[in-house]
Coordinates of C-alpha atoms in Angstrom, one line a residue:
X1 CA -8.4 -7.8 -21.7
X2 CA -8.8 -5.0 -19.2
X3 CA -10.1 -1.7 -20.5
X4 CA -7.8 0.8 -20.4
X5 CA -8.6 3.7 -17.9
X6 CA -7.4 7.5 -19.0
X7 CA -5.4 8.7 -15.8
X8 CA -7.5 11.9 -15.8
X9 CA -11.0 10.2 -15.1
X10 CA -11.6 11.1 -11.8
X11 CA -11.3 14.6 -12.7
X12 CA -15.0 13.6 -14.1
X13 CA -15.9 13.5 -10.3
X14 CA -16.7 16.9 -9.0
X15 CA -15.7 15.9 -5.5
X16 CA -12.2 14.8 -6.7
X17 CA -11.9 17.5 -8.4
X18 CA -12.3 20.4 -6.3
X19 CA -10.9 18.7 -3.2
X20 CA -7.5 17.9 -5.2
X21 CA -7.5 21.7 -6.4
X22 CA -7.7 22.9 -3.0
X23 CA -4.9 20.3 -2.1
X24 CA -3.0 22.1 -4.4
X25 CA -2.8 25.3 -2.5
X26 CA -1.9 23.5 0.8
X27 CA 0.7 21.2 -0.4
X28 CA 2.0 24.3 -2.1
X29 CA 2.2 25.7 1.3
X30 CA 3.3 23.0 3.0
X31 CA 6.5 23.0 1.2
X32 CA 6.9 26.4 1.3
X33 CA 7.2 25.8 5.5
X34 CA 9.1 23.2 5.1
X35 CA 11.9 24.6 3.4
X36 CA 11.5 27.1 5.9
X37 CA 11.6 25.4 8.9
X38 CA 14.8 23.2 7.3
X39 CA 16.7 26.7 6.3
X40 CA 16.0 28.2 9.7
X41 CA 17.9 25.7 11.5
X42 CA 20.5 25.8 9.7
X43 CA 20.6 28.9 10.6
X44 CA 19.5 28.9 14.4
X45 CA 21.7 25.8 15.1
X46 CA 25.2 24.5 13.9
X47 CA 24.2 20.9 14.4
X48 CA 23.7 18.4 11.3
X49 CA 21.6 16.1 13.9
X50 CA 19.2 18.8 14.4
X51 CA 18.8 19.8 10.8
X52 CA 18.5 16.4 10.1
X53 CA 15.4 16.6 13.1
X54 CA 13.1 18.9 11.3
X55 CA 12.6 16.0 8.8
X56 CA 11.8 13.7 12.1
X57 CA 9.6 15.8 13.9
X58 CA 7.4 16.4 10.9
X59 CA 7.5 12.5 10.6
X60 CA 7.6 11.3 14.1
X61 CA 3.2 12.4 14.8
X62 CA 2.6 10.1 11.6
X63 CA 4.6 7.0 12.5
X64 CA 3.0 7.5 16.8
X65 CA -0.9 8.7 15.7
X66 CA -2.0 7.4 12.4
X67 CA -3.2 4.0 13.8
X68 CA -5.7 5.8 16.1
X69 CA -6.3 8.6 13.5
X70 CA -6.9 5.2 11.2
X71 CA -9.4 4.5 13.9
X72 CA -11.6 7.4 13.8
X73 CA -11.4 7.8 10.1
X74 CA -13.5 4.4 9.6
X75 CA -15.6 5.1 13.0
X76 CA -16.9 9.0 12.4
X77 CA -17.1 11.7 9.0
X78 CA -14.2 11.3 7.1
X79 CA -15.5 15.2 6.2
X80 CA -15.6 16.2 9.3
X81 CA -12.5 14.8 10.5
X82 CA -10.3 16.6 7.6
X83 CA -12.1 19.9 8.4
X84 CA -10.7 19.0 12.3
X85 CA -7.0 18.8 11.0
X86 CA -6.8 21.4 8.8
X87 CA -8.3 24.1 11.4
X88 CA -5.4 22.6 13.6
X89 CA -2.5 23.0 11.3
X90 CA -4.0 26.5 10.2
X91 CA -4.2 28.0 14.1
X92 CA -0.4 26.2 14.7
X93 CA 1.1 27.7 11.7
X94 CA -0.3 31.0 12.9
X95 CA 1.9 30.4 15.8
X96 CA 4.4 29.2 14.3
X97 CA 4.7 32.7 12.0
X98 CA 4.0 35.2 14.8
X99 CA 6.8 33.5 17.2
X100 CA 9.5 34.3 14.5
X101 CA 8.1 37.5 13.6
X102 CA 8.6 38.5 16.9
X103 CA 11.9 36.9 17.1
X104 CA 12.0 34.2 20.0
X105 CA 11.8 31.0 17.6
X106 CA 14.3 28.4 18.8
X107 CA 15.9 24.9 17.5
X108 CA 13.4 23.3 20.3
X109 CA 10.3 25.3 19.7
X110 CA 10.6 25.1 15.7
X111 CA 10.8 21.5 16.3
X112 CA 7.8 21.6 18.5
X113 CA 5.7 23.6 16.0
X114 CA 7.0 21.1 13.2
X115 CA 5.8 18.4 15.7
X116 CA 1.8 20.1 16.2
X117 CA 1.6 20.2 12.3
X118 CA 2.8 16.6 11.9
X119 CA 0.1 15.7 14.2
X120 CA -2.9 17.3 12.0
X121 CA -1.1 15.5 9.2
X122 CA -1.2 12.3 10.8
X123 CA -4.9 13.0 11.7
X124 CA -5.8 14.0 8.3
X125 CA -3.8 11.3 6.3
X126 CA -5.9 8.6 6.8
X127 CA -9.2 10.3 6.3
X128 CA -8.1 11.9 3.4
X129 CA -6.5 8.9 1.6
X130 CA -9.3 6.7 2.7
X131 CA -11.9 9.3 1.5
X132 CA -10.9 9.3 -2.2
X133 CA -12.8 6.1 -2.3
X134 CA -15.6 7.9 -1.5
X135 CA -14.9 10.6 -4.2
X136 CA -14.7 7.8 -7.0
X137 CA -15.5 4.1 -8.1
X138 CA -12.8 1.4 -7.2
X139 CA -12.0 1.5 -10.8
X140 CA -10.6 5.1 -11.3
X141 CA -8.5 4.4 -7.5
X142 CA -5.4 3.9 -9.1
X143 CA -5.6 6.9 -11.2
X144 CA -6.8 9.0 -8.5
X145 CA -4.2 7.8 -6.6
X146 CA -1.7 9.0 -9.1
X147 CA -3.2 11.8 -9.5
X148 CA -3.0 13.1 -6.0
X149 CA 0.9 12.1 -5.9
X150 CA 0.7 14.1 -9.2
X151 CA -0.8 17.0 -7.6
X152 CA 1.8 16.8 -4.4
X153 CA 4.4 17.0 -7.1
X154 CA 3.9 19.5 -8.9
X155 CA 3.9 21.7 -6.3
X156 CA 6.5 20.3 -5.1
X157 CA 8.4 21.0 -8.7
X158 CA 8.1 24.7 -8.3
X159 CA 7.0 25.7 -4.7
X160 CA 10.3 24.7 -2.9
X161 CA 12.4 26.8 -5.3
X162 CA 9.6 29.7 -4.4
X163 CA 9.8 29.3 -0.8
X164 CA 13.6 29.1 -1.3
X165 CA 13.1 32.5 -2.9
X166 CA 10.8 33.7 -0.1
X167 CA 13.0 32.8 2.3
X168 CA 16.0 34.6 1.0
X169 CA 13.8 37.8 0.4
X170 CA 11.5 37.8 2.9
X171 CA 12.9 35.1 6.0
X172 CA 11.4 32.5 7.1
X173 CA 8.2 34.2 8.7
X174 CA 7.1 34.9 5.4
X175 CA 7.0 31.4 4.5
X176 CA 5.7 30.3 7.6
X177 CA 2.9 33.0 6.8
X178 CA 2.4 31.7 3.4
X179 CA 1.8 28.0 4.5
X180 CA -1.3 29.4 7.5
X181 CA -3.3 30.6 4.5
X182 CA -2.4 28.0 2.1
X183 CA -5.2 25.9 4.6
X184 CA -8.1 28.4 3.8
X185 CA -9.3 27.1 0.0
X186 CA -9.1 23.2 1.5
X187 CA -11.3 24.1 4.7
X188 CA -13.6 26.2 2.7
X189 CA -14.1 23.1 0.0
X190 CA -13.9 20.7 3.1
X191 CA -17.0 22.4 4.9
X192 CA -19.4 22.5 1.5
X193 CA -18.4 18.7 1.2
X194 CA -21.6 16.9 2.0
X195 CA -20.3 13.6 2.7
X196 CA -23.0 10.6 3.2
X197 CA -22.2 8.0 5.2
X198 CA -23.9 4.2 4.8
X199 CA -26.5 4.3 8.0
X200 CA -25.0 1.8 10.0
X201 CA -27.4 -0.1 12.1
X202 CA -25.1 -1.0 14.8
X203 CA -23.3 0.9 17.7
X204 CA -19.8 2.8 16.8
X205 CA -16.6 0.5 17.9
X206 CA -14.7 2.3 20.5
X207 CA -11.1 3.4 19.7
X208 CA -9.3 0.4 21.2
X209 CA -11.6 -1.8 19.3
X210 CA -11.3 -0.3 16.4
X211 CA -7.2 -0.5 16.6
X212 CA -7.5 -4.1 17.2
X213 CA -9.5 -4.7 14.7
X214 CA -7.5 -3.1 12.3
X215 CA -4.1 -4.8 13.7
X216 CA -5.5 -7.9 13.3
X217 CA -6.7 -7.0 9.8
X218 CA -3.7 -6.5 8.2
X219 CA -1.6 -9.4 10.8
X220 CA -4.0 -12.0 8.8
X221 CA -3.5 -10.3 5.7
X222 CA 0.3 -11.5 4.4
X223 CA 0.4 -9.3 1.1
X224 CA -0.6 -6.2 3.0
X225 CA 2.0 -6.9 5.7
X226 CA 4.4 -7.1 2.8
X227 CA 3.9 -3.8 1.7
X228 CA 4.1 -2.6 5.0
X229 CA 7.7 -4.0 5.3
X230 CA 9.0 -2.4 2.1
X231 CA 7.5 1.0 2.3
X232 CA 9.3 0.9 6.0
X233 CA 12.4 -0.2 4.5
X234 CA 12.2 2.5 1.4
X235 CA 11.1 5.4 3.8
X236 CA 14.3 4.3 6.4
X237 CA 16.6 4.6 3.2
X238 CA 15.5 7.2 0.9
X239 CA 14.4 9.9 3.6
X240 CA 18.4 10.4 3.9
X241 CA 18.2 12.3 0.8
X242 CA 15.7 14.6 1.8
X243 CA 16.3 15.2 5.6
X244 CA 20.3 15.7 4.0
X245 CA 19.8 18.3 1.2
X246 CA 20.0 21.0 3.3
X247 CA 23.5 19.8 4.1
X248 CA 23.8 18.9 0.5
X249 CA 23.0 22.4 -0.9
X250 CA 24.7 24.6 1.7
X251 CA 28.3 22.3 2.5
X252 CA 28.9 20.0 -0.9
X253 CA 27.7 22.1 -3.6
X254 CA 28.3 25.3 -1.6
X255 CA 25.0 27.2 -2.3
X256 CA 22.2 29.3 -0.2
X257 CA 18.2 28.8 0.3
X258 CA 17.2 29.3 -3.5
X259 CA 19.8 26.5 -4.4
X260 CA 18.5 24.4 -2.3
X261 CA 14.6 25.1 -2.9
X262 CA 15.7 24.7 -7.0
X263 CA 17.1 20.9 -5.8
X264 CA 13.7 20.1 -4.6
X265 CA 11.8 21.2 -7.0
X266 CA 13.7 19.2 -9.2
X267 CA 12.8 16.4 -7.1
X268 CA 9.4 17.3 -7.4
X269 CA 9.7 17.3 -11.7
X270 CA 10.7 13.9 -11.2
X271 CA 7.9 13.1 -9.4
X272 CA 5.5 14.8 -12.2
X273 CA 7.0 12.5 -14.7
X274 CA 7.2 9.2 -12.1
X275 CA 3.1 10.2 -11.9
X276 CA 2.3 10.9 -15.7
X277 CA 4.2 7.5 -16.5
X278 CA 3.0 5.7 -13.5
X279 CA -0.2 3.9 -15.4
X280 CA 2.0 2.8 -18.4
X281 CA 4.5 1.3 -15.8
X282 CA 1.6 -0.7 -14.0
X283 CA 0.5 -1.9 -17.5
X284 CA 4.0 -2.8 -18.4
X285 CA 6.0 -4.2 -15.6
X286 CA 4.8 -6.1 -12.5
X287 CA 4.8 -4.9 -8.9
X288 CA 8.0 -6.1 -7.4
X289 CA 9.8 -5.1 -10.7
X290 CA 8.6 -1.7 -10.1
X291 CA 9.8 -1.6 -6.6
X292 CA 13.1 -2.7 -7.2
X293 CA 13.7 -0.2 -9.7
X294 CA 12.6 2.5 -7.4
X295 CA 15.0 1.3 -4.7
X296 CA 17.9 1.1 -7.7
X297 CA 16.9 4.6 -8.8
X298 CA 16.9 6.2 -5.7
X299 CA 20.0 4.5 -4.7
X300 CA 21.6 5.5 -8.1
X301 CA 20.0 9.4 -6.5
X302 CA 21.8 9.6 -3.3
X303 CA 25.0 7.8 -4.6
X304 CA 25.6 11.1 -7.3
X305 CA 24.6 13.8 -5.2
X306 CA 27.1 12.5 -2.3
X307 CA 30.2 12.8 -4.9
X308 CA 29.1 15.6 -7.0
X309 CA 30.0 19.1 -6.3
X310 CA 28.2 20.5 -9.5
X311 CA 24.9 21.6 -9.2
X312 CA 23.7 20.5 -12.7
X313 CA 24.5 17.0 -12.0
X314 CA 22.8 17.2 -8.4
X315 CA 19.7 18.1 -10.1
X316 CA 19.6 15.5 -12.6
X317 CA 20.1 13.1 -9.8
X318 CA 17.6 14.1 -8.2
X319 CA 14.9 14.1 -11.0
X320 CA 16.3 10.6 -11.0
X321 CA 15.4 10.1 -7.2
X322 CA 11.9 12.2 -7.6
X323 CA 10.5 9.6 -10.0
X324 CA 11.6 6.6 -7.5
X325 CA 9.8 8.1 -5.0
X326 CA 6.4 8.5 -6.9
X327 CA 6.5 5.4 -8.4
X328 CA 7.4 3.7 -4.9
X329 CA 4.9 5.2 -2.5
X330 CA 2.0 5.0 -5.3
X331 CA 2.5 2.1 -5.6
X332 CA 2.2 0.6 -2.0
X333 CA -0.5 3.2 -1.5
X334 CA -2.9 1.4 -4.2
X335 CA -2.0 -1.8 -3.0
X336 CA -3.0 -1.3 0.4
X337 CA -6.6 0.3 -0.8
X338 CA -7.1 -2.5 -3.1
X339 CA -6.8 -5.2 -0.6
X340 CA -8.7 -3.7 1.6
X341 CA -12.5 -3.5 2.1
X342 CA -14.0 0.1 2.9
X343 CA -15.0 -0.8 6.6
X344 CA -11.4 -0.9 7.4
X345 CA -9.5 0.6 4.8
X346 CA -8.5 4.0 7.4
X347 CA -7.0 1.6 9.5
X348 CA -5.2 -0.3 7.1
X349 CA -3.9 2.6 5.2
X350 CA -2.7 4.5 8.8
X351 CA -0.9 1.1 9.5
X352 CA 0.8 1.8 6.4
X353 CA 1.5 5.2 6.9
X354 CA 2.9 4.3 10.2
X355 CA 5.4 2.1 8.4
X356 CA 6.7 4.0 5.7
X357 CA 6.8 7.6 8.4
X358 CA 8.2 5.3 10.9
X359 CA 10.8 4.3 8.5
X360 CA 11.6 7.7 7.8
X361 CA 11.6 9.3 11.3
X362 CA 13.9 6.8 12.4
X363 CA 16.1 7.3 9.0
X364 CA 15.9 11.1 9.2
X365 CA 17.4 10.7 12.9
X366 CA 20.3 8.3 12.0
X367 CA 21.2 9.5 9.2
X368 CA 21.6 12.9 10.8
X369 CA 23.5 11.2 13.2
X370 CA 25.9 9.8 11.3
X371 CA 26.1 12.8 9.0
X372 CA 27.2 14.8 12.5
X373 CA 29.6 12.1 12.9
X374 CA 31.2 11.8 9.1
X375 CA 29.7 14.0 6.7
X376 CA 27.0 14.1 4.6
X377 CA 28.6 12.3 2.0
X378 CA 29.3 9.3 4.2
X379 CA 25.5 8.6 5.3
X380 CA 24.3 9.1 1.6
X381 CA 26.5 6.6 0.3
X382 CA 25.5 4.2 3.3
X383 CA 22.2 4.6 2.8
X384 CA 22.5 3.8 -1.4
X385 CA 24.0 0.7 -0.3
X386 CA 21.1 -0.2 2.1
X387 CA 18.7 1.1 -0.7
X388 CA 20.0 -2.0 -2.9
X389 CA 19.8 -4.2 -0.3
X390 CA 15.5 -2.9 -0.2
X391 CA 15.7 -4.0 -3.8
X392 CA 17.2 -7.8 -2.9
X393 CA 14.0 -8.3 -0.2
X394 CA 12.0 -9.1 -3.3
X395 CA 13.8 -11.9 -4.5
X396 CA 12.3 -14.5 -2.4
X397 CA 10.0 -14.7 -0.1
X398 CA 9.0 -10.8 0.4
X399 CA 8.0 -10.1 -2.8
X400 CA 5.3 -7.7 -3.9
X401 CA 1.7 -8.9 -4.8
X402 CA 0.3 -8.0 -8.1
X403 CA -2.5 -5.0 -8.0
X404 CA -5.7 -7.3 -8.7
X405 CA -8.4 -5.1 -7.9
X406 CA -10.8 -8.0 -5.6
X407 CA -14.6 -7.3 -5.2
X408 CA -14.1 -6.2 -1.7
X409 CA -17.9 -4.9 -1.5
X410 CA -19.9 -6.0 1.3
X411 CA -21.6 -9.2 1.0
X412 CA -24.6 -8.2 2.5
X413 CA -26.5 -11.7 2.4
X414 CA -26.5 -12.1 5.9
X415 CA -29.7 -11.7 8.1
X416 CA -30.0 -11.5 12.1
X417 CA -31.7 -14.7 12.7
X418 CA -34.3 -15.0 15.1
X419 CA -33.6 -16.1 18.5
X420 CA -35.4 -17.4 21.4
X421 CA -33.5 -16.1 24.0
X422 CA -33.4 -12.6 24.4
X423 CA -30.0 -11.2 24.2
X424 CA -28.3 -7.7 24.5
X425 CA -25.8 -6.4 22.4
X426 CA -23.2 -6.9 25.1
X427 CA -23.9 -11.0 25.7
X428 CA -21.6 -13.0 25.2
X429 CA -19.3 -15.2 25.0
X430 CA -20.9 -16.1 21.7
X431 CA -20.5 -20.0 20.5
X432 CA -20.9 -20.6 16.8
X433 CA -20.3 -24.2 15.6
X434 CA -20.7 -25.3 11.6
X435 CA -21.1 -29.0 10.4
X436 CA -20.4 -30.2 7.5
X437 CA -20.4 -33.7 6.0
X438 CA -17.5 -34.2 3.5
X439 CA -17.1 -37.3 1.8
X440 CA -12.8 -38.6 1.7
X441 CA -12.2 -37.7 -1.6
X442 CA -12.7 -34.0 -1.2
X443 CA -10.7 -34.1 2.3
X444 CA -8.1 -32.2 0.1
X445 CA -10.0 -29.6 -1.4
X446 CA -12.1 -29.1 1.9
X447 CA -9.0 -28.5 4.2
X448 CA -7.1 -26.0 1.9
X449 CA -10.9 -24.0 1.9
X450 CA -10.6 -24.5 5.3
X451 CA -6.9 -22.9 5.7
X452 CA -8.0 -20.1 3.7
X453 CA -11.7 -19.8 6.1
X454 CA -9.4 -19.3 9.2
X455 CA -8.0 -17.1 8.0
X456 CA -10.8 -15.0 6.7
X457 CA -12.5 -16.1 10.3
X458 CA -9.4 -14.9 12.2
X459 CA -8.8 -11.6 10.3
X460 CA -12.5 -10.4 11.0
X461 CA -12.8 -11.0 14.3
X462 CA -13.4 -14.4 15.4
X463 CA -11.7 -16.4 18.4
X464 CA -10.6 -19.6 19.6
X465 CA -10.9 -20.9 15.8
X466 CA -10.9 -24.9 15.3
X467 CA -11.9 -27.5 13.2
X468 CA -12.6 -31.2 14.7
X469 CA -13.7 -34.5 12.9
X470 CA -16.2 -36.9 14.1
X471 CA -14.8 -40.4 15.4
X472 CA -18.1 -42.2 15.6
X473 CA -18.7 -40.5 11.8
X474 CA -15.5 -39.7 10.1
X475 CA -17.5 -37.5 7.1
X476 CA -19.0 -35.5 9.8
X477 CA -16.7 -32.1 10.5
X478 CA -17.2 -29.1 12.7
X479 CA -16.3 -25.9 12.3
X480 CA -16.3 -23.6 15.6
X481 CA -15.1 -19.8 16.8
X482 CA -16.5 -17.6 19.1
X483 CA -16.9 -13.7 19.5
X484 CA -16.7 -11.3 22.1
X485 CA -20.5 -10.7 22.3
X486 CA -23.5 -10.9 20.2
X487 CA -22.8 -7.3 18.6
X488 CA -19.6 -8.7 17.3
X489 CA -20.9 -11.6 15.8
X490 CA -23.3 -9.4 13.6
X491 CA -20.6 -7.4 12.6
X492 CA -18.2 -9.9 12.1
X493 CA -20.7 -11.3 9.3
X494 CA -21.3 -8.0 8.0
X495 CA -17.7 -7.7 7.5
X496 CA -18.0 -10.6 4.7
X497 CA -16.9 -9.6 1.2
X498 CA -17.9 -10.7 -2.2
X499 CA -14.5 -11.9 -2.4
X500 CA -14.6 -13.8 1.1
X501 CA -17.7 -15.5 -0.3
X502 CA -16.0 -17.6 -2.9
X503 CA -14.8 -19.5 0.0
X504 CA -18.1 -20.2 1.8
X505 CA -19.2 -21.4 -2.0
X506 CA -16.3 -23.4 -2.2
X507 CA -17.0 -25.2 1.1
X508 CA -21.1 -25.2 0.4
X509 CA -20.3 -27.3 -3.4
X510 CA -18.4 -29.9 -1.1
X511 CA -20.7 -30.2 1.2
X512 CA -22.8 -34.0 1.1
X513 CA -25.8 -33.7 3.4
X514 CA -28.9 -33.4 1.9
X515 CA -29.7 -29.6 3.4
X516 CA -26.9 -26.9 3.9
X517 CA -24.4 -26.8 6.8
X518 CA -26.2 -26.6 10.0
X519 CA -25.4 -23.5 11.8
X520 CA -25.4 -23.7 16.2
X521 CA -25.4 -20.8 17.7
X522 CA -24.7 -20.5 21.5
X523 CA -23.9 -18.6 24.3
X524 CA -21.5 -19.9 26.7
X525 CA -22.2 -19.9 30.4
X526 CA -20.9 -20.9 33.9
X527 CA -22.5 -22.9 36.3
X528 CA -22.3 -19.8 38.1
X529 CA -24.2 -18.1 36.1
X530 CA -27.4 -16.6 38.2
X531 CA -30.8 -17.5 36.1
X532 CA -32.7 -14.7 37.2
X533 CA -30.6 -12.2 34.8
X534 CA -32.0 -14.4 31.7
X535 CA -34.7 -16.9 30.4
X536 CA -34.5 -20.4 31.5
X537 CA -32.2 -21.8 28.9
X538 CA -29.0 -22.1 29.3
X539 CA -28.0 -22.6 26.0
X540 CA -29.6 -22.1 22.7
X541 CA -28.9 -24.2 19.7
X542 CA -30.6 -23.0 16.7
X543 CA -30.2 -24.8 13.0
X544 CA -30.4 -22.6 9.9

């Protein structure tokens, strides 16, 4: 039986802990501006696109930067990083304030300062949700996880309807104002952080690299690429609620700024209660059944708030809608850092990011669209529909995986052999062949470990993968793949998990020679190859 976790452990971390009370201060900021920004164009413009745009813009950075951003979050300080963004969003939102204090804000520019703060977001996102498994052990993740949706929320409970109120007293300069110091406690915390980095004995990956790697990470990885498809689908369809309130507050239920910051802070007491109950859920009910009632409830949301004209009842839906969306995005969030190792997990979480903000920068633009073209109403009830349709994916093949939390720790067993050719980092095209000698009754057993090695192979790096059986000696099999150069050879075997290893085992205990697997490795060379840039050999076949 798995022991029971209180969802309050990480708070035990002092990290955690001051880092998420700072995070307080600038998500309570953050929502401040963006109830802001969302009031002032309806004010500035007459146009439910552009309304619906502010959403977008804030969206758009995450869904076109995070994979890069993902990129430099595994490849430099995930400290220093942070610290980067949040000096960026603090001098923009400086901008932001002064241009409408002096009164020459536009639709276009207030979209272009939305834009600049979406892009420290997207650089900070991936850093920041990668870091917290630097703040804690895997085994409090999920709870930190929850927590920091927790914290989001319960700002979001109250700081909407208080930027609703500055707005209406003070404009929206003064919430703009109010978001540029909200940054100061989080960059303060940020620069006492000493974060340590594992020394890494080899060179950093460029950018492009990096990117590739992590694409082809999560394209070998099916139940990652699973999540990625529903939190795209669930951001596409439940972002019309949020880019719509506006709309919602000021033309169906015929209220001002503090009505509509009330409406999202009831969203965000939803949330609160989707966090508090979000361990019990994952102890009671599996993945996918989670997910479906997330896209139920928030379809159940945005069906009531299109037909009701009573505020009450919009706030109730919407506590309704709040809860679906904390239980959704946590959800996919700890899925994605569970099946992940640490050496690519800021790739694999910006990939995810890029899905679920993709999904809702395209939403927040079409559902705009078609609330320009029919109402407000019209595209909520469209998009409930489509939100049950989210819930169907799961009934087949797209299903969610369940949260097993893999030991995906380094391996660490494996040693730079000695070579007697002497090689740069840069050499290469690097041959590695693998025999094996498997007897006929485990031809079964040794070509599902195989499937599975591929994979594993594939997903780290490796190229040109095959497998080929002897004809003169049918038991004799050989496993063979390249890489790039000799650097990416060592790290592709210091990519190797604990829970990769269980497949090397696997193969090993079918394994019939005498000794272990002999191991070639070679580096592949033309005729024209000129000698004098190397030692005599041409090829090097060494046996482990």
């Amino acid at each position: 039986m798995t022991e029971k976790i209180s969802p309050l452990a990480p708070f035990r971390h002092e990290t955690f802990r001051a880092i998420w009370t700072a995070n307080l201060a600038s998500n309570f900021g953050s929502l401040i501006q963006g109830v802001g920004a969302a009031w002032m164009m309806t004010t500035i413009s007459d146009s439910a696109d552009m309304v619906a745009l502010v959403q977008a813009s804030a969206a758009l950075p995450i869904m076109l930067f995070s994979i890069a951003a993902g990129a430099i979050a595994d490849n430099f300080n995930r400290r220093d990083v942070m610290l980067t963004a949040q000096s960026l969003m603090f001098i923009v939102s400086i901008g932001l304030a002064v241009t409408t204090y002096l009164g020459v804000i536009t639709p276009w520019l207030l979209l272009a300062f939305t834009f600049l703060i979406g892009c420290g977001t997207a650089l900070n996102n991936p850093s920041w949700q990668a870091a917290v498994g630097d703040m804690v052990p895997r085994d409090d993740l999920p709870a930190a996880v929850a927590l920091n949706s927790m914290g989001f929320n319960l700002t979001r409970s109250v700081g909407p309807a208080i930027g609703g109120a500055i707005v209406a007293a003070g404009g929206a300069a003064a919430a703009f104002t109010v978001n540029a110091m909200s940054y100061l406690a989080l960059i303060v915390v940020l620069w006492r952080w000493d974060l340590k980095r594992p020394a890494s004995t080899l060179p950093r990956e460029t950018i492009g690299s990096a990117i590739g790697a992590g694409l082809r990470y999560v394209a070998m990885s099916p139940n990652i690429e699973k999540v990625l498809l529903r939190a795209c689908v669930f951001g596409f369809t439940v972002i019309s609620v949020v880019a719509l309130l506006p709309l919602v507050a000021r033309d169906i239920v015929r209220g001002g700024p503090l009505l509509y910051g009330i409406f999202l802070g009831a969203f965000g007491v939803g949330a609160v209660g989707g966090a508090l109950i979000a361990e019990w859920l994952r102890q009671t009910l599996s993945a996918e059944i989670r997910i479906r009632l997330a896209f139920t409830g928030f379809a159940v949301c945005a069906f009531t708030i299109a037909l009701s004209t009573e505020a009450w009842l919009t706030g109730a839906a919407l506590l309704i809608g709040g809860m679906s969306w904390v239980t959704a995005f946590s959800l996919f969030n700890v899925a994605v850092q569970l099946s992940t190792p640490r050496w690519v997990v800021g790739r694999a979480l910006s990939l995810y990011q890029t899905a679920s903000f993709g999904g809702m920068a395209l939403g927040s633009w079409i559902w705009g669209t078609v609330a320009q073209q029919s109402g407000p109403a019209t595209a909520l009830i469209i998009a409930s529909a489509l939100m049950l349709v989210g819930a169907a994916l799961g009934l087949k093949r797209l299903g969610l995986p369940e949260q097993t939390a893999l030991n995906l720790d380094p391996l660490n067993s494996w040693k730079e052999p000695h070579l007697a050719l002497d090689l740069l980092p840069r050499s290469g095209p690097i041959v590695i062949i693998i025999e094996y000698v498997i007897k006929d009754e485990n031809l079964p057993a040794f070509l599902s470990a195989m499937a599975e090695r591929r994979r594993i192979r594939r997903r780290d790096g490796a190229r040109y993968w095959t497998l080929t059986r002897s004809l003169e000696k049918p038991d004799i099999w050989w496993e063979s793949y390249q890489t790039p150069t000799w650097i990416d050879y060592i790290r592709h075997n210091q990519r190797i998990t604990k829970a990769d290893a269980a497949v090397g085992e696997r193969l090993r205990a079918l394994h019939d020679g005498p000794e272990r697997p002999k191991v070639h490795r070679m580096i592949e060379r033309s005729p024209e190859w000129p000698p004098r840039t190397a030692p005599g050999k041409e090829m090097i076949d060494l046996h482990q």
